[in-house]
Tab-separated table of C-alpha atoms in Angstrom:
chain	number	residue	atom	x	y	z
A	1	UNK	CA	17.055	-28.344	-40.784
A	2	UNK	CA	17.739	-28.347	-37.346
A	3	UNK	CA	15.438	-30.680	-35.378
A	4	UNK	CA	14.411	-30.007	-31.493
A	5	UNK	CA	11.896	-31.887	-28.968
A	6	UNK	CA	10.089	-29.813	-26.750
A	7	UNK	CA	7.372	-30.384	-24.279
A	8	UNK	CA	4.544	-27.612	-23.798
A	9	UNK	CA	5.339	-24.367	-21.637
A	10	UNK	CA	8.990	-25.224	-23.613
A	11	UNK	CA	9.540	-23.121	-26.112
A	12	UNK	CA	12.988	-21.840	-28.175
A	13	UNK	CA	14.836	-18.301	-28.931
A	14	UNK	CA	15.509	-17.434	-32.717
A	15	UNK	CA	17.793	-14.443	-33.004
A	16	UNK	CA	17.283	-13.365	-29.906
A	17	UNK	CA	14.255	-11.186	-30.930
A	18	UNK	CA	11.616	-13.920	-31.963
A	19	UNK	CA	10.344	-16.366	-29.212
A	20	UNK	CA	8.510	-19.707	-30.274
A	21	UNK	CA	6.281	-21.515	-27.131
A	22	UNK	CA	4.432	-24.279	-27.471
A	23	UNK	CA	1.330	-23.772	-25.536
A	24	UNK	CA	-0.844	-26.778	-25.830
A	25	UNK	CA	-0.980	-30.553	-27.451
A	26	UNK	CA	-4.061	-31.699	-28.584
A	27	UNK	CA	-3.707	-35.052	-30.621
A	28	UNK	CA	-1.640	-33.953	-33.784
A	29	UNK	CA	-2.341	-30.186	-33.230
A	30	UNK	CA	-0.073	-28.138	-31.414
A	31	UNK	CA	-0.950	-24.738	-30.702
A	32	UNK	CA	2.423	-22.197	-30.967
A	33	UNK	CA	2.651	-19.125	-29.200
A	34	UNK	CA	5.112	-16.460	-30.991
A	35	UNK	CA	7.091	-13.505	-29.312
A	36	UNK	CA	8.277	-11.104	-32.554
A	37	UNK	CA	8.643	-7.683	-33.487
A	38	UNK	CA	5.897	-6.557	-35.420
A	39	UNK	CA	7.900	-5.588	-38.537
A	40	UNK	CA	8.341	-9.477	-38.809
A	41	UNK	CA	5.277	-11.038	-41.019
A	42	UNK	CA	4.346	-14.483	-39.771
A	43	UNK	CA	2.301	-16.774	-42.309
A	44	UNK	CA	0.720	-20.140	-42.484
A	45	UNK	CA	2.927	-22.162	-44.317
A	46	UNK	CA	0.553	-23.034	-46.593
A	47	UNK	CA	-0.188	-19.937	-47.912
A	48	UNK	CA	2.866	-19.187	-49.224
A	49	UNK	CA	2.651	-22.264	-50.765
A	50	UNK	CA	-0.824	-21.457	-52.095
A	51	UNK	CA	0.695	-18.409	-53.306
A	52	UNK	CA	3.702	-19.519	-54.998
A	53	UNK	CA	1.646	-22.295	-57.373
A	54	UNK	CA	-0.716	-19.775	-58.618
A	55	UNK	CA	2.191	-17.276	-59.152
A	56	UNK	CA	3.835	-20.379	-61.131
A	57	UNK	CA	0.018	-20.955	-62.741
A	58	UNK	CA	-0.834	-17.724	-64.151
A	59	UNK	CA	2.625	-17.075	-65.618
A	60	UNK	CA	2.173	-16.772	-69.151
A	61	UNK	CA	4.348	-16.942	-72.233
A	62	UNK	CA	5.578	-13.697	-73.796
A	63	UNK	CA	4.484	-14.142	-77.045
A	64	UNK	CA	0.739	-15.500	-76.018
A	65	UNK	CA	0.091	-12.542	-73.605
A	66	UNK	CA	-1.602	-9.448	-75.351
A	67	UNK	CA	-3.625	-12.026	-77.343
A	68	UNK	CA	-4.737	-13.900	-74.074
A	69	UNK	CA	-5.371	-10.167	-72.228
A	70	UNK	CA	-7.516	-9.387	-75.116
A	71	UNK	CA	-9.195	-12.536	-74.518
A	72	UNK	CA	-9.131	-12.204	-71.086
A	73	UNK	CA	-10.726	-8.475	-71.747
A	74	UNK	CA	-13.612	-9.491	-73.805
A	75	UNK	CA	-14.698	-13.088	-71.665
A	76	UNK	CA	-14.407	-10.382	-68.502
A	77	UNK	CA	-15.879	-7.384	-70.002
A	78	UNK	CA	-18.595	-8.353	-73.068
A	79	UNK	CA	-19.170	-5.948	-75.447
A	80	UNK	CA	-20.999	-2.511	-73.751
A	81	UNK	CA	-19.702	-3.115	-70.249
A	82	UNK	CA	-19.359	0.185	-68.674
A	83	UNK	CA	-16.709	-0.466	-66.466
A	84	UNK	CA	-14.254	-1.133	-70.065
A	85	UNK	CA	-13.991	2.431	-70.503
A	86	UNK	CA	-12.535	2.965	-67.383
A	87	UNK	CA	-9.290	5.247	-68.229
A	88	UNK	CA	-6.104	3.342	-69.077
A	89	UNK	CA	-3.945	2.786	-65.617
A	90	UNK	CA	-6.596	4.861	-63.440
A	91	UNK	CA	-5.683	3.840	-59.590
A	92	UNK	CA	-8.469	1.534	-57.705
A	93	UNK	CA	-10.788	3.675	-56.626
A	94	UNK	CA	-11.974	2.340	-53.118
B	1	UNK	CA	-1.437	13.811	-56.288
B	2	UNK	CA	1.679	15.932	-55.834
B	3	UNK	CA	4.651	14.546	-57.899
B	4	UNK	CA	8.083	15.918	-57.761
B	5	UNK	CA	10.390	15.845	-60.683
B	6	UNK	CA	12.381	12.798	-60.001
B	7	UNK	CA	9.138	10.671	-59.489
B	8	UNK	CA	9.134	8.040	-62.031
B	9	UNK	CA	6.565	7.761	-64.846
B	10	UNK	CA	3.711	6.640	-62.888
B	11	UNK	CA	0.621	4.220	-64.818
B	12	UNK	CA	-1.870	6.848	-63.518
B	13	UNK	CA	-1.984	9.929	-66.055
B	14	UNK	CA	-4.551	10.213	-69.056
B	15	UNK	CA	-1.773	9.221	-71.261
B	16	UNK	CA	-2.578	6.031	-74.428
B	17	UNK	CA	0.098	4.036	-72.947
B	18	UNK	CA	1.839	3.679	-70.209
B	19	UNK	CA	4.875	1.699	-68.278
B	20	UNK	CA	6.414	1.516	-65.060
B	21	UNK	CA	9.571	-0.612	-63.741
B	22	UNK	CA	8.828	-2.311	-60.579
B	23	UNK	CA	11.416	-3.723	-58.217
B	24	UNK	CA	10.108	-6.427	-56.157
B	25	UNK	CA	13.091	-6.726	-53.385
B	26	UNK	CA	13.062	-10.662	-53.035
B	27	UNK	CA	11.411	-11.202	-55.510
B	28	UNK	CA	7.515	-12.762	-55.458
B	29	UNK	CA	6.467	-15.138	-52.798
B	30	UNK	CA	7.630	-18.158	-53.453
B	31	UNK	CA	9.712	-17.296	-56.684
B	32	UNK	CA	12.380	-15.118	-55.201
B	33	UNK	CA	14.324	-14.596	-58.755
B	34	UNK	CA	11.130	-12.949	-60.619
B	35	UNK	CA	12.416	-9.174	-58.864
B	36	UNK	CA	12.198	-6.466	-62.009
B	37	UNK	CA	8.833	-6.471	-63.919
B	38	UNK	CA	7.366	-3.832	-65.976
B	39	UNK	CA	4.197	-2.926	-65.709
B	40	UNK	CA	2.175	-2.019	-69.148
B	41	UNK	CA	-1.176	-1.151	-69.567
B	42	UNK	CA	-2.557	1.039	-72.522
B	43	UNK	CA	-6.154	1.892	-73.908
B	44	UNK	CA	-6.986	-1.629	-75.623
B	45	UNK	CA	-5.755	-3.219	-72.664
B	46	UNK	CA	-7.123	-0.833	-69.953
B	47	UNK	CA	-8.428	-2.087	-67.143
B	48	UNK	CA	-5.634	-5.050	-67.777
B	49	UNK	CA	-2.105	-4.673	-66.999
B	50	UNK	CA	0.837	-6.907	-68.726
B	51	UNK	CA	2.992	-7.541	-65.979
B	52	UNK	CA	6.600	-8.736	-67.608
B	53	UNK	CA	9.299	-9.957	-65.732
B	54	UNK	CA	12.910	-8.169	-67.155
B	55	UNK	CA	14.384	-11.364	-65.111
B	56	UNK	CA	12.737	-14.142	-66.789
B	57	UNK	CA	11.238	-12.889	-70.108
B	58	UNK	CA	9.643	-15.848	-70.580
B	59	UNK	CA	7.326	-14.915	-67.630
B	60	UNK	CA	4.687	-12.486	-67.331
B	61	UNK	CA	1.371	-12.267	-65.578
B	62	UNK	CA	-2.077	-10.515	-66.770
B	63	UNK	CA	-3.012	-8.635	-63.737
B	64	UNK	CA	-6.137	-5.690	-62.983
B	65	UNK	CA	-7.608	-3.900	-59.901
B	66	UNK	CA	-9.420	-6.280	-57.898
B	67	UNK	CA	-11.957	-4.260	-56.731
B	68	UNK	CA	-13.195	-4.843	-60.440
B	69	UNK	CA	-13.898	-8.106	-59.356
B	70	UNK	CA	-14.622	-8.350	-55.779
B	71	UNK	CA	-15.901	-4.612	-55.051
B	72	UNK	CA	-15.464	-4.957	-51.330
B	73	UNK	CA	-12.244	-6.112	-51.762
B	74	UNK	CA	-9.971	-4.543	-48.806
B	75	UNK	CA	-6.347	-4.491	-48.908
B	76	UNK	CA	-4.365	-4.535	-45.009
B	77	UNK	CA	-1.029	-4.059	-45.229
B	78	UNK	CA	1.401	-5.237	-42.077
B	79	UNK	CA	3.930	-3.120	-40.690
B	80	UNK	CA	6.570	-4.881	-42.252
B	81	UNK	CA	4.533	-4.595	-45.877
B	82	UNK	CA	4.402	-0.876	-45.599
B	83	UNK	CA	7.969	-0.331	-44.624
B	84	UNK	CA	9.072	-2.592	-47.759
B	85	UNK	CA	6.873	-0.408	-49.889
B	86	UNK	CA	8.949	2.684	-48.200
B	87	UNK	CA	5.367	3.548	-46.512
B	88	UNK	CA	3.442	4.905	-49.393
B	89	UNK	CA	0.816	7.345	-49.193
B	90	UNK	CA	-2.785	5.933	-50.431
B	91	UNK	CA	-2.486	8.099	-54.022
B	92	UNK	CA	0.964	6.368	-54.933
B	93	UNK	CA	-0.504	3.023	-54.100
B	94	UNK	CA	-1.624	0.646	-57.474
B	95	UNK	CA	-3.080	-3.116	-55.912
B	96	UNK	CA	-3.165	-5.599	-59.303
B	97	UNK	CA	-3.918	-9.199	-58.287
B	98	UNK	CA	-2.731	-11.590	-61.115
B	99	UNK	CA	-5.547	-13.618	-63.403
B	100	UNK	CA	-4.987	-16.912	-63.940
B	101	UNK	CA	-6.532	-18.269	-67.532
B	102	UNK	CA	-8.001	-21.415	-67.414
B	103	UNK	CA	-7.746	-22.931	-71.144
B	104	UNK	CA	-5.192	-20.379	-72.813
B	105	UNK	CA	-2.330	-21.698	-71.562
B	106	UNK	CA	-0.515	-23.623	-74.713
B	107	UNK	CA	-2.694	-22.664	-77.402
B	108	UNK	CA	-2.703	-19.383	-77.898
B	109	UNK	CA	-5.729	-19.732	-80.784
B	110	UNK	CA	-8.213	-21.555	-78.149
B	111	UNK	CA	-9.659	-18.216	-77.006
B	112	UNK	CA	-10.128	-18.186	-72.740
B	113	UNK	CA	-12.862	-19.486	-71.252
B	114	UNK	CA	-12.655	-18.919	-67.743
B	115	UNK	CA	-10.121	-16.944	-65.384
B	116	UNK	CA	-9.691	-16.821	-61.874
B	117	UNK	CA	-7.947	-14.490	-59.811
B	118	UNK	CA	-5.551	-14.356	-57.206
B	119	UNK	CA	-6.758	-12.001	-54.229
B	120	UNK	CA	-4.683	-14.198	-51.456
B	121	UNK	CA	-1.511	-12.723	-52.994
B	122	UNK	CA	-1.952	-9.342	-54.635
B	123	UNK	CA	0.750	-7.058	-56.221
B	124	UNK	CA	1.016	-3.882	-54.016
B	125	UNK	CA	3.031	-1.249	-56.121
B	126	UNK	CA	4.613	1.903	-54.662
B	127	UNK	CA	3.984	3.868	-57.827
B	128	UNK	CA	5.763	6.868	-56.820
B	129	UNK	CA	9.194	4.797	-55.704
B	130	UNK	CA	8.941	2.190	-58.211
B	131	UNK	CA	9.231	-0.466	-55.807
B	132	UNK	CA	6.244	-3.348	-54.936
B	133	UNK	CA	5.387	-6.680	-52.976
B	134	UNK	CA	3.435	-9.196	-53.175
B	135	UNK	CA	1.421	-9.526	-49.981
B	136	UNK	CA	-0.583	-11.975	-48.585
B	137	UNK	CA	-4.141	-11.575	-47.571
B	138	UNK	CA	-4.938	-14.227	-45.738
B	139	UNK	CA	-8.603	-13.539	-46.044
B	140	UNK	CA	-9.444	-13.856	-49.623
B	141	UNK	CA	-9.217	-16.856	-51.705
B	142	UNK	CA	-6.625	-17.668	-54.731
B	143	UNK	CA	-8.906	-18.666	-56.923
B	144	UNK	CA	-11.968	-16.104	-56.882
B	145	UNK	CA	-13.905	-16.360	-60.116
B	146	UNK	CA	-14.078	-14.300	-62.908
B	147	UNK	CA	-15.874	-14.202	-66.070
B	148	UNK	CA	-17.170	-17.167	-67.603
């Protein structure tokens, strides 16, 4: 990890297209100020994180899987629900 | 929607069953070698998906259309999602967002409980290419509540 001290209105270059400034020190926040094309996504660390452990939470075993969806299926749809006879693999409707 | 012959089988005709092969480029967020899943949803299942990884067959995620569970639900995808995703039109587009059981996990006898679902990080699938991403939507919560 490469380590750098700046002081605000400082701010550093990263491959020559994305531009990091620090704007402001307020105690132990720091407010950033980034410079990058807008095909570049820029996240909270913490959501990725957030993210990642539920992707690691949810992942179930192969051979438990259709017998926890039908589980799933009838604790999220009881008996009669309408919406269960929605057509297999029908696209969201919004 | 229009499809031309070399579209791959997409998950949205009338058929009992159907499957798709997804390729997530990079994999998911955070677990970069889960890339090739298939996608599986049939009548009994319906509106569940089975979401299995070809990578890791060992993992595999229960997934559905969250607007099933949060109505308003409203996906925004960044520039850099849409150009991933080849910049699908809105009719090749299928969102899942993965379930998370609470009690299943290890006993596969001890029926579910309670789920939750994942809306911060939702599958977007490119049905029509065959390729997806998992994108983050900052506004919604990992753990939204279903069921139960």
């Amino acid at each position: 990890m490469l380590v750098l001290t700046r002081r605000v209105d400082e701010g550093l270059n990263i491959g020559g297209e994305i531009s990091v400034r620090i704007l402001a020190i307020d105690g132990d926040r720091v407010k950033l100020g980034v410079v990058a094309p807008r095909t570049v996504s820029i996240l909270r660390d913490e959501l990725c994180q957030q993210v990642r452990n539920e992707n690691t939470a949810a992942a179930i075993p192969a051979a438990q899987r259709a017998a926890v969806a039908r589980s799933l299926k009838s604790l999220v749809y009881p008996a009669n629900e309408p919406d269960a006879s929605q057509p297999p693999g029908a696209l969201p409707a919004r | 929607m229009e499809q031309t012959a070399a579209a791959p089988a997409s998950l949205n005709g009338a058929a009992d069953s159907s499957e798709i092969t997804v390729h997530f480029a990079g994999g998911l967020v955070g677990c970069a070698d889960w890339e090739h899943f298939d996608v599986v949803t049939d009548a009994e299942l319906a509106p569940l998906y089975l979401i299995n990884c070809q990578d890791d067959p060992s993992i595999g995620f229960i997934g559905a259309d969250p607007t099933v569970f949060k109505p308003d639900f409203c996906l925004q995808l960044s520039p850099e999602d849409e150009e991933q995703l080849d910049y699908p039109e809105f009719g090749d587009l299928l969102v899942l967002a993965i379930i998370t059981p609470a009690s299943s996990l290890g006993s596969a006898s001890e029926p579910t409980t309670s789920a939750t679902i994942n809306l911060l990080g939702p599958l977007v699938i490119n049905l029509r290419r065959g390729i997806g991403r998992q994108v983050i939507q900052s506004e919604y919560t990992a753990h939204h509540s279903v069921g139960g």
